[in-house]
XYZ file of C-alpha atoms in Angstrom:
578
model
C -8.988 3.813 -20.392
C -5.918 4.046 -21.723
C -4.419 6.930 -19.397
C -5.800 4.387 -16.793
C -3.511 1.418 -17.985
C -0.898 3.620 -18.247
C -1.201 4.205 -14.093
C -1.329 0.580 -14.117
C 1.604 -0.445 -15.263
C 3.768 2.447 -14.406
C 3.089 0.944 -10.836
C 3.519 -2.230 -11.716
C 6.749 -0.721 -12.527
C 10.305 -3.316 -13.394
C 8.493 -6.156 -13.166
C 6.645 -5.355 -16.064
C 9.685 -7.191 -18.362
C 8.365 -10.275 -16.076
C 5.088 -10.293 -18.041
C 6.586 -11.485 -21.640
C 7.719 -14.686 -19.852
C 4.098 -15.131 -18.487
C 2.916 -14.799 -22.034
C 4.689 -17.435 -23.546
C 3.000 -19.519 -20.630
C -0.227 -18.041 -21.353
C 0.116 -19.260 -25.114
C 1.329 -22.586 -24.415
C -1.858 -23.099 -22.073
C -4.041 -21.427 -25.202
C -2.697 -24.035 -28.132
C -3.407 -27.348 -25.331
C -6.500 -26.151 -24.403
C -7.320 -25.828 -28.801
C -5.954 -29.227 -28.780
C -8.428 -31.137 -26.422
C -10.855 -29.351 -27.981
C -9.743 -30.453 -31.281
C -9.803 -34.540 -30.217
C -13.439 -33.870 -28.549
C -15.853 -34.445 -32.026
C -13.548 -37.111 -33.139
C -13.916 -38.750 -29.964
C -18.236 -37.792 -29.987
C -18.157 -38.659 -33.378
C -16.403 -41.956 -32.654
C -18.627 -43.218 -30.302
C -21.523 -41.692 -32.715
C -20.819 -43.042 -35.958
C -17.748 -45.637 -35.838
C -17.315 -45.306 -39.593
C -17.644 -41.085 -39.889
C -13.757 -40.524 -39.254
C -12.628 -43.246 -41.466
C -11.190 -40.389 -43.859
C -10.893 -37.633 -41.802
C -7.292 -35.747 -40.559
C -7.527 -36.876 -37.377
C -8.127 -40.473 -38.130
C -4.939 -40.375 -40.439
C -2.597 -38.725 -37.865
C -3.801 -40.839 -35.042
C -4.736 -44.242 -35.991
C -2.841 -45.276 -38.690
C -0.249 -46.442 -36.279
C -2.857 -48.919 -34.275
C -2.429 -52.294 -35.330
C -5.852 -53.505 -34.275
C -7.762 -50.679 -35.663
C -10.676 -51.678 -33.994
C -13.640 -48.936 -32.814
C -12.868 -50.030 -28.861
C -8.741 -49.688 -29.439
C -9.410 -46.552 -31.268
C -11.852 -45.551 -28.348
C -9.279 -46.023 -26.004
C -6.090 -44.452 -27.691
C -8.256 -41.613 -28.106
C -9.135 -41.734 -24.647
C -5.697 -41.346 -23.733
C -4.753 -38.886 -26.296
C -7.955 -36.639 -23.909
C -7.032 -37.523 -21.189
C -3.581 -36.528 -21.495
C -3.985 -33.640 -22.975
C -6.207 -32.330 -20.259
C -3.796 -33.179 -17.738
C -1.198 -30.855 -19.074
C -4.030 -28.349 -19.615
C -4.449 -28.879 -15.681
C -1.226 -28.865 -14.644
C -0.312 -25.724 -17.105
C -3.539 -23.803 -15.449
C -2.648 -24.129 -11.933
C 0.870 -23.229 -12.737
C -0.009 -19.731 -14.792
C -2.635 -19.020 -11.922
C -0.140 -19.442 -9.302
C 2.228 -17.260 -11.105
C -0.110 -14.009 -11.909
C -1.245 -14.505 -8.103
C 2.499 -14.853 -6.575
C 3.279 -11.827 -9.371
C 0.431 -9.431 -8.251
C 1.235 -10.214 -4.041
C 4.660 -9.754 -4.132
C 3.811 -6.627 -6.122
C 1.713 -5.588 -3.477
C 4.120 -5.696 -0.584
C 6.661 -4.166 -2.788
C 3.784 -1.644 -3.099
C 3.187 -1.386 0.377
C 7.167 -0.764 0.921
C 7.203 1.670 -1.791
C 4.011 3.782 0.012
C 5.703 4.135 2.753
C 8.826 5.072 1.957
C 6.846 7.778 0.131
C 5.532 8.804 2.851
C 8.230 8.256 5.160
C 9.737 10.934 2.576
C 7.303 13.715 1.429
C 7.144 17.323 2.190
C 6.432 18.074 5.846
C 3.524 20.232 5.445
C 2.195 17.984 3.070
C 1.486 15.699 5.371
C 0.166 17.549 7.965
C -2.775 18.521 5.129
C -4.087 15.029 5.620
C -5.288 12.568 8.139
C -2.901 9.483 9.125
C -5.512 7.388 8.561
C -5.225 8.054 5.095
C -1.541 7.257 4.941
C -2.692 3.778 6.566
C -5.523 3.389 4.376
C -3.431 3.536 1.235
C -0.649 1.503 2.712
C -2.423 -1.165 4.275
C -5.559 -1.656 1.933
C -5.199 0.509 -1.516
C -2.079 -1.281 -2.292
C -3.184 -4.181 -1.645
C -6.431 -3.785 -3.440
C -4.963 -2.783 -6.055
C -2.230 -5.753 -6.209
C -5.546 -8.589 -5.579
C -8.427 -6.957 -7.644
C -6.744 -4.166 -10.189
C -3.327 -5.825 -11.576
C -4.657 -9.229 -11.244
C -7.906 -8.191 -13.335
C -4.851 -7.196 -15.472
C -3.039 -10.313 -16.324
C -6.360 -12.328 -16.346
C -7.644 -10.369 -19.219
C -4.021 -10.743 -20.664
C -3.919 -14.901 -20.394
C -7.900 -15.246 -20.880
C -7.569 -12.917 -24.009
C -5.006 -15.341 -25.630
C -7.163 -17.759 -24.389
C -10.338 -16.834 -26.153
C -8.739 -16.292 -29.260
C -6.912 -19.545 -30.069
C -10.643 -21.233 -28.976
C -12.592 -18.691 -31.150
C -10.274 -19.269 -34.228
C -10.762 -23.440 -33.570
C -14.231 -22.169 -33.049
C -14.526 -20.633 -36.388
C -13.665 -23.803 -38.601
C -16.196 -26.207 -37.013
C -19.004 -23.476 -36.557
C -18.491 -19.879 -38.097
C -22.223 -19.114 -37.428
C -22.613 -20.708 -33.809
C -19.297 -18.702 -32.790
C -20.579 -15.880 -34.449
C -23.996 -15.634 -32.228
C -22.271 -17.243 -29.022
C -19.913 -14.413 -29.238
C -22.314 -11.779 -29.703
C -24.594 -12.743 -26.892
C -21.097 -12.804 -24.488
C -20.081 -8.953 -26.096
C -22.883 -7.647 -26.357
C -23.954 -8.500 -22.598
C -20.538 -7.417 -21.445
C -21.335 -4.288 -22.982
C -24.534 -3.430 -21.882
C -23.779 -4.623 -18.541
C -20.583 -2.604 -17.872
C -22.478 0.590 -19.686
C -25.063 0.622 -17.601
C -22.895 -0.131 -14.256
C -19.762 0.899 -14.385
C -19.457 4.514 -13.559
C -22.168 3.147 -10.436
C -19.092 0.990 -9.705
C -16.528 3.084 -9.761
C -18.361 5.530 -7.249
C -18.714 2.364 -4.920
C -14.839 2.019 -4.922
C -14.209 6.348 -3.865
C -17.547 5.562 -1.788
C -15.245 2.219 0.023
C -11.804 4.220 -0.294
C -14.053 7.246 2.161
C -15.742 4.493 4.409
C -12.278 2.933 5.202
C -10.270 6.133 5.921
C -13.080 7.645 7.996
C -13.096 3.372 10.029
C -9.029 3.548 10.194
C -9.935 6.916 12.057
C -12.554 6.609 13.829
C -10.415 3.074 15.407
C -7.587 5.462 15.677
C -9.458 8.181 17.494
C -11.379 5.269 20.102
C -7.946 3.558 20.937
C -5.951 6.589 21.248
C -8.266 8.588 23.727
C -8.866 5.421 25.229
C -8.287 6.786 29.035
C -9.963 10.771 28.259
C -12.739 8.399 26.970
C -13.400 6.298 29.023
C -12.941 9.051 32.181
C -15.926 11.175 30.437
C -17.817 8.063 29.210
C -17.993 8.937 25.733
C -17.012 5.356 24.650
C -20.767 5.288 22.684
C -20.297 7.941 20.939
C -16.801 6.455 19.624
C -18.100 3.064 18.727
C -21.856 4.681 17.040
C -18.718 6.846 14.462
C -17.099 3.367 13.595
C -20.189 1.541 13.500
C -22.022 3.707 11.190
C -18.964 4.054 8.863
C -18.310 -0.022 9.125
C -21.998 -0.276 8.197
C -21.790 2.379 5.035
C -18.456 0.616 3.725
C -20.572 -3.377 4.279
C -23.652 -1.373 2.112
C -21.474 -0.276 -0.436
C -19.325 -3.367 -0.262
C -22.357 -5.737 -0.816
C -23.653 -3.794 -3.899
C -20.065 -4.134 -5.557
C -20.118 -7.867 -5.170
C -23.219 -8.411 -6.163
C -22.764 -5.897 -9.310
C -19.701 -8.071 -10.215
C -20.751 -11.801 -9.361
C -24.474 -11.312 -11.025
C -22.904 -11.011 -14.607
C -21.303 -14.763 -13.987
C -24.948 -16.467 -13.196
C -26.125 -14.461 -16.887
C -23.750 -15.675 -18.516
C -25.055 -19.144 -17.409
C -27.769 -18.017 -19.207
C -26.486 -16.848 -22.172
C -25.187 -20.160 -22.408
C -28.903 -21.876 -22.524
C -29.903 -19.724 -24.467
C -27.429 -20.131 -27.786
C -27.863 -23.812 -27.081
C -31.546 -23.665 -27.642
C -30.319 -21.454 -30.522
C -28.571 -24.511 -32.180
C -31.366 -26.699 -31.803
C -34.195 -24.452 -33.700
C -31.819 -23.612 -35.894
C -31.094 -26.718 -37.143
C -34.928 -28.088 -36.708
C -36.073 -25.325 -38.685
C -32.897 -25.955 -41.353
C -34.501 -29.642 -41.410
C -31.033 -30.636 -40.654
C -30.551 -33.905 -38.501
C -29.767 -33.019 -35.057
C -28.152 -36.122 -34.869
C -25.277 -34.639 -36.623
C -26.060 -31.737 -34.394
C -24.320 -33.439 -31.568
C -20.982 -33.724 -32.064
C -21.236 -29.803 -32.123
C -22.735 -28.998 -29.560
C -20.731 -31.411 -27.668
C -17.366 -28.871 -28.428
C -19.712 -25.848 -28.234
C -20.551 -27.117 -24.444
C -17.508 -28.335 -23.896
C -15.883 -24.499 -25.262
C -18.545 -22.711 -22.920
C -16.929 -24.677 -19.859
C -14.243 -22.495 -20.695
C -15.812 -19.493 -22.471
C -18.150 -19.177 -20.068
C -15.536 -18.487 -16.636
C -13.036 -16.369 -19.653
C -16.759 -13.865 -20.345
C -16.966 -13.746 -16.915
C -13.451 -12.829 -15.758
C -13.619 -9.846 -18.543
C -17.274 -8.697 -17.033
C -15.741 -9.341 -13.757
C -12.531 -7.495 -14.014
C -14.267 -4.465 -16.099
C -15.885 -4.360 -12.839
C -12.953 -4.597 -10.760
C -10.595 -1.911 -12.818
C -13.900 -0.061 -12.675
C -13.735 -0.593 -8.961
C -10.169 0.185 -8.294
C -10.049 3.527 -10.592
C -10.002 5.646 -7.137
C -7.353 3.496 -5.475
C -4.961 3.583 -8.217
C -5.460 7.188 -8.650
C -5.231 7.980 -5.162
C -1.685 5.868 -5.370
C -0.141 6.980 -8.311
C -0.761 10.495 -7.670
C 1.165 9.627 -4.539
C 4.135 8.362 -5.942
C 4.491 9.998 -9.147
C 4.068 13.210 -6.746
C 6.146 12.413 -4.248
C 9.225 11.279 -6.733
C 8.972 15.024 -8.195
C 9.497 16.075 -5.053
C 12.452 13.895 -4.288
C 14.063 14.842 -7.307
C 13.998 18.590 -6.571
C 14.481 18.975 -2.972
C 16.285 16.182 -1.175
C 19.867 16.949 -1.148
C 22.543 15.339 0.357
C 23.248 16.212 4.226
C 25.821 18.573 4.527
C 27.147 18.599 8.096
C 28.589 14.940 9.544
C 30.072 17.507 12.345
C 27.434 20.429 14.383
C 29.341 23.814 14.929
C 26.704 25.868 14.249
C 23.449 26.575 13.057
C 21.780 30.139 11.829
C 18.569 31.735 11.246
C 19.407 34.852 8.955
C 16.136 37.215 7.964
C 14.008 34.209 8.327
C 9.995 34.630 7.445
C 7.756 32.266 7.749
C 4.074 31.784 6.730
C 1.170 29.046 7.577
C -0.532 30.167 3.759
C -1.628 34.013 4.671
C -1.073 33.682 8.445
C 2.198 35.275 9.259
C 4.171 33.296 11.643
C 7.583 35.132 11.939
C 9.286 37.977 10.252
C 13.115 38.668 10.080
C 13.873 36.147 12.733
C 17.523 36.170 13.413
C 19.438 33.414 15.817
C 22.606 31.565 16.041
C 23.073 28.320 17.936
C 26.756 27.210 18.812
C 28.609 24.494 20.171
C 28.117 23.855 23.484
C 25.092 25.999 23.981
C 22.149 25.856 26.135
C 19.555 27.910 24.096
C 16.043 28.422 26.139
C 13.339 28.948 23.884
C 9.975 30.316 26.232
C 6.732 31.461 25.144
C 2.794 31.560 25.446
C 0.568 28.840 23.499
C 0.397 28.892 19.801
C 3.421 31.754 19.775
C 4.955 29.783 17.365
C 7.830 27.680 18.793
C 8.030 24.217 17.497
C 7.638 25.767 14.231
C 10.472 27.167 14.940
C 12.354 24.104 15.665
C 10.701 22.777 12.614
C 12.324 25.314 10.672
C 15.531 24.286 11.860
C 15.464 20.830 11.607
C 14.370 21.399 8.148
C 11.032 20.116 7.610
C 9.736 23.309 6.693
C 10.975 25.846 4.524
C 11.181 29.469 5.117
C 9.298 31.911 2.918
C 12.194 33.937 2.452
C 15.447 34.000 4.667
C 18.147 31.862 4.860
C 19.117 29.102 7.383
C 22.971 28.227 7.457
C 24.639 25.287 8.636
C 28.196 25.201 9.659
C 28.627 28.239 7.733
C 26.740 26.554 5.035
C 23.716 27.760 3.437
C 21.279 25.329 3.786
C 18.791 25.192 0.053
C 16.215 22.296 -0.125
C 17.251 19.923 1.982
C 14.954 18.065 4.049
C 16.690 17.154 6.729
C 20.060 19.695 7.414
C 20.818 18.448 11.022
C 20.380 14.339 10.679
C 22.923 12.590 11.703
C 23.699 15.359 14.106
C 20.610 16.061 16.214
C 17.721 14.522 18.550
C 14.514 15.606 18.513
C 13.071 14.926 22.372
C 9.041 16.370 21.829
C 6.438 15.909 24.656
C 5.037 13.091 23.738
C 7.920 10.493 23.185
C 7.634 8.164 20.297
C 8.166 4.868 21.720
C 8.201 1.258 20.424
C 6.476 -1.846 21.738
C 9.737 -3.231 22.078
C 12.403 -3.738 24.882
C 13.958 -0.877 26.484
C 17.445 -1.838 24.182
C 15.500 -2.171 21.397
C 13.995 1.433 21.984
C 17.574 2.656 22.965
C 19.014 1.610 19.804
C 15.968 2.650 17.389
C 16.634 1.368 14.081
C 18.916 -0.339 14.814
C 19.108 -4.734 14.264
C 19.234 -6.735 17.111
C 22.775 -8.557 16.149
C 23.788 -5.013 15.796
C 23.005 -3.288 18.506
C 26.379 -2.788 21.161
C 24.824 -4.067 24.727
C 27.606 -1.882 26.230
C 26.988 0.940 24.728
C 23.004 1.073 25.541
C 24.332 0.677 29.887
C 26.465 3.574 29.287
C 23.671 5.615 27.593
C 21.048 4.229 30.223
C 23.388 5.062 33.259
C 24.312 8.495 31.264
C 20.544 9.431 31.736
C 19.856 8.011 35.572
C 17.942 4.887 34.413
C 20.350 2.402 34.696
C 19.351 1.928 38.563
C 15.864 1.198 37.474
C 15.832 -0.306 34.314
C 18.843 -3.640 36.353
C 15.401 -4.000 38.715
C 13.016 -4.509 36.210
C 11.732 -8.834 35.289
C 14.228 -8.600 32.181
C 16.549 -5.988 32.127
C 17.356 -4.359 29.237
C 15.054 -7.024 27.218
C 11.604 -6.079 29.624
C 8.986 -4.513 26.845
C 8.047 -1.451 27.161
C 3.999 -1.743 26.384
C 2.931 0.041 23.645
C 4.055 4.359 23.233
C 5.661 3.292 27.123
C 2.672 2.195 28.532
C 4.350 0.547 31.380
C 6.732 3.865 32.594
C 6.694 7.236 33.845
C 6.307 9.568 31.881
C 9.695 11.091 33.206
C 11.304 7.310 32.702
C 10.024 7.842 28.816
C 11.992 11.709 28.839
C 15.256 9.718 30.206
C 14.719 7.388 27.860
C 14.719 9.305 25.291
C 17.342 10.694 26.433
C 19.018 7.235 26.347
C 18.246 7.183 22.921
C 19.871 10.878 21.632
C 22.901 9.310 23.787
C 23.104 6.280 22.250
C 23.254 7.308 19.351
C 26.054 10.333 19.610
C 23.928 13.283 18.963
C 25.840 16.335 18.961
C 22.471 19.242 19.514
C 19.533 17.745 21.499
C 16.240 19.458 20.918
C 14.458 19.200 23.352
C 10.146 20.677 22.904
C 8.453 21.164 25.357
C 9.784 17.503 26.960
C 9.451 18.432 30.384
C 5.802 20.353 30.775
C 3.620 17.379 31.381
C 6.193 16.636 34.107
C 5.973 17.577 37.816
C 8.518 19.977 38.765
C 10.782 17.720 40.670
C 10.929 15.285 37.839
C 11.455 18.152 35.738
C 14.604 19.737 38.037
C 16.238 15.843 38.056
C 16.057 15.798 33.692
C 17.437 19.337 33.960
C 20.294 18.150 36.150
C 20.978 15.115 34.340
C 21.237 18.015 31.018
C 23.375 20.173 33.177
C 25.968 17.009 33.071
C 26.124 16.880 30.525
C 26.978 20.914 29.435
C 29.723 21.562 27.087
C 29.271 18.032 25.690
C 26.112 18.427 24.002
C 24.367 22.123 21.916
C 20.483 21.451 23.639
C 17.332 23.663 22.924
C 15.339 23.624 25.247
C 11.231 24.900 24.357
C 9.361 25.369 27.138
C 6.443 27.818 28.098
C 7.640 28.115 31.880
C 11.123 30.326 32.670
C 11.686 27.801 35.714
C 12.451 24.748 32.871
C 14.987 27.556 31.837
C 16.926 27.431 34.688
C 20.420 26.466 33.394
C 19.996 27.914 29.968
C 23.119 29.702 29.109
C 21.291 31.892 26.133
C 17.137 32.400 26.190
C 14.575 33.643 23.993
C 11.781 35.034 24.141
C 9.350 34.700 20.916
C 6.198 37.291 20.939
C 4.019 38.348 18.175
C 6.076 36.593 15.635
C 9.694 38.281 16.450
C 12.039 35.991 19.102
C 13.769 38.721 21.112
C 16.835 37.780 23.442
C 16.098 37.881 26.675
C 19.524 36.941 28.217
C 20.553 33.743 30.606
C 18.088 33.035 33.328
C 19.805 35.294 36.080
C 18.961 38.347 33.792
C 15.741 37.472 33.039
C 14.716 36.776 37.114
């Protein structure tokens, strides 16, 4: 548990410095809780026996300044003080609850941002080891689960703990036997309840995370493969997969909700047992039951506050057990990626592209060697073609150049500087255009100037880029011009138009090196040749690397390399090959 709490406080981070101020509020509330309880005994005693407090501390403290010391006036004064005390206590309770929820929800938002940043900067090879639904699940579900359940449980432990301690100290002065009895009953229940169900709840928490990840993955696959699934008529298969995981989640979550909420009903039973035990104790001790009324009243009112607190402790322990798996996942992701960032991520080595060289580079996926002693040079202004059969390692070669993968041996040299442990040596220099273009469900303008705030976009530059990519006539014919929404993944555009839009993006950002990874392989020959002409028009201005599996795609390249059996072989230009 100590290690677990350490992880929770690590995830809270710098916000821990806000906790002392919250503790002040917790202590203030505890004071008013005790004050409220302390006024109940004399108030009830005055009703039962007006003469009983004539020599009491409360009598001397409060009623000595009352001119008319009639029972009615004293009851009015005590009643007003009681109401005022509970009004303040109520306001404080609401304020503290707001502070706890606000603190937790803001931390949840910050945690989601930190997790996304973590996944965006993690090692690419490690990133590929997990399903994308796991990352979505962590950001969308686990961060909120941690902030709204685990962290709230810890904060309420602190607030309720101080409150309960204050009430118990007061009750100790009122009736030590009664206090010991109710304390033992509640403490015994919480201990055995957690002992019996704690491990089960922790296991359910892990199962629920697994079911949620698989549900998200199933939904993503069903939506992403909409067309293929519709054509094959396999909607039911994917629907059933999602339904199965969703039902498993529902069953597990129902179990944990029942186990968590059941404690409240059992605690109510314990309160009734306590009251009956107090009455029976008085009967068998030959004590006046009338004298027991103020004590029972105080314990009854105190129990109204202690029972929710005990329930919070019991439910809180369950929530901590339930959130154990989620906390570990978030903690491990943030800590492990922080270590990677510290050791590997260094500033970019260049802002102007001159050349990039692969010097005797080898790369392996585990025990499988992909490349051995590859040497290759791309100089400014070159148009390089890379060809190879499917699975030959063309994309892996590009990933090595981009710094997404690290060579097993050899060096990558950018502008005569060896790139060491750099996640993205071509950042700010290159643009990468894959076969499946990344487009956001927004306007043409926002897709060209991707990642720039609306008010900072240079529209003149957008038009210039669209014109260079031969998209301007099309865009001008759209209903809202550059403000036209192109749909998810640009589904309102054709394949060639999406490629041109991605090219316009590279031109908008003045990228000096353009890498096209099978970018035109899914296009018809006419469209492919049109894009090739557009790239040819940029000859000399932009260095291009075109990856393809057809020689005809590389017709206009200055130099063509072919990948065969892990070797990169220079083939000359297109005329040499043909």
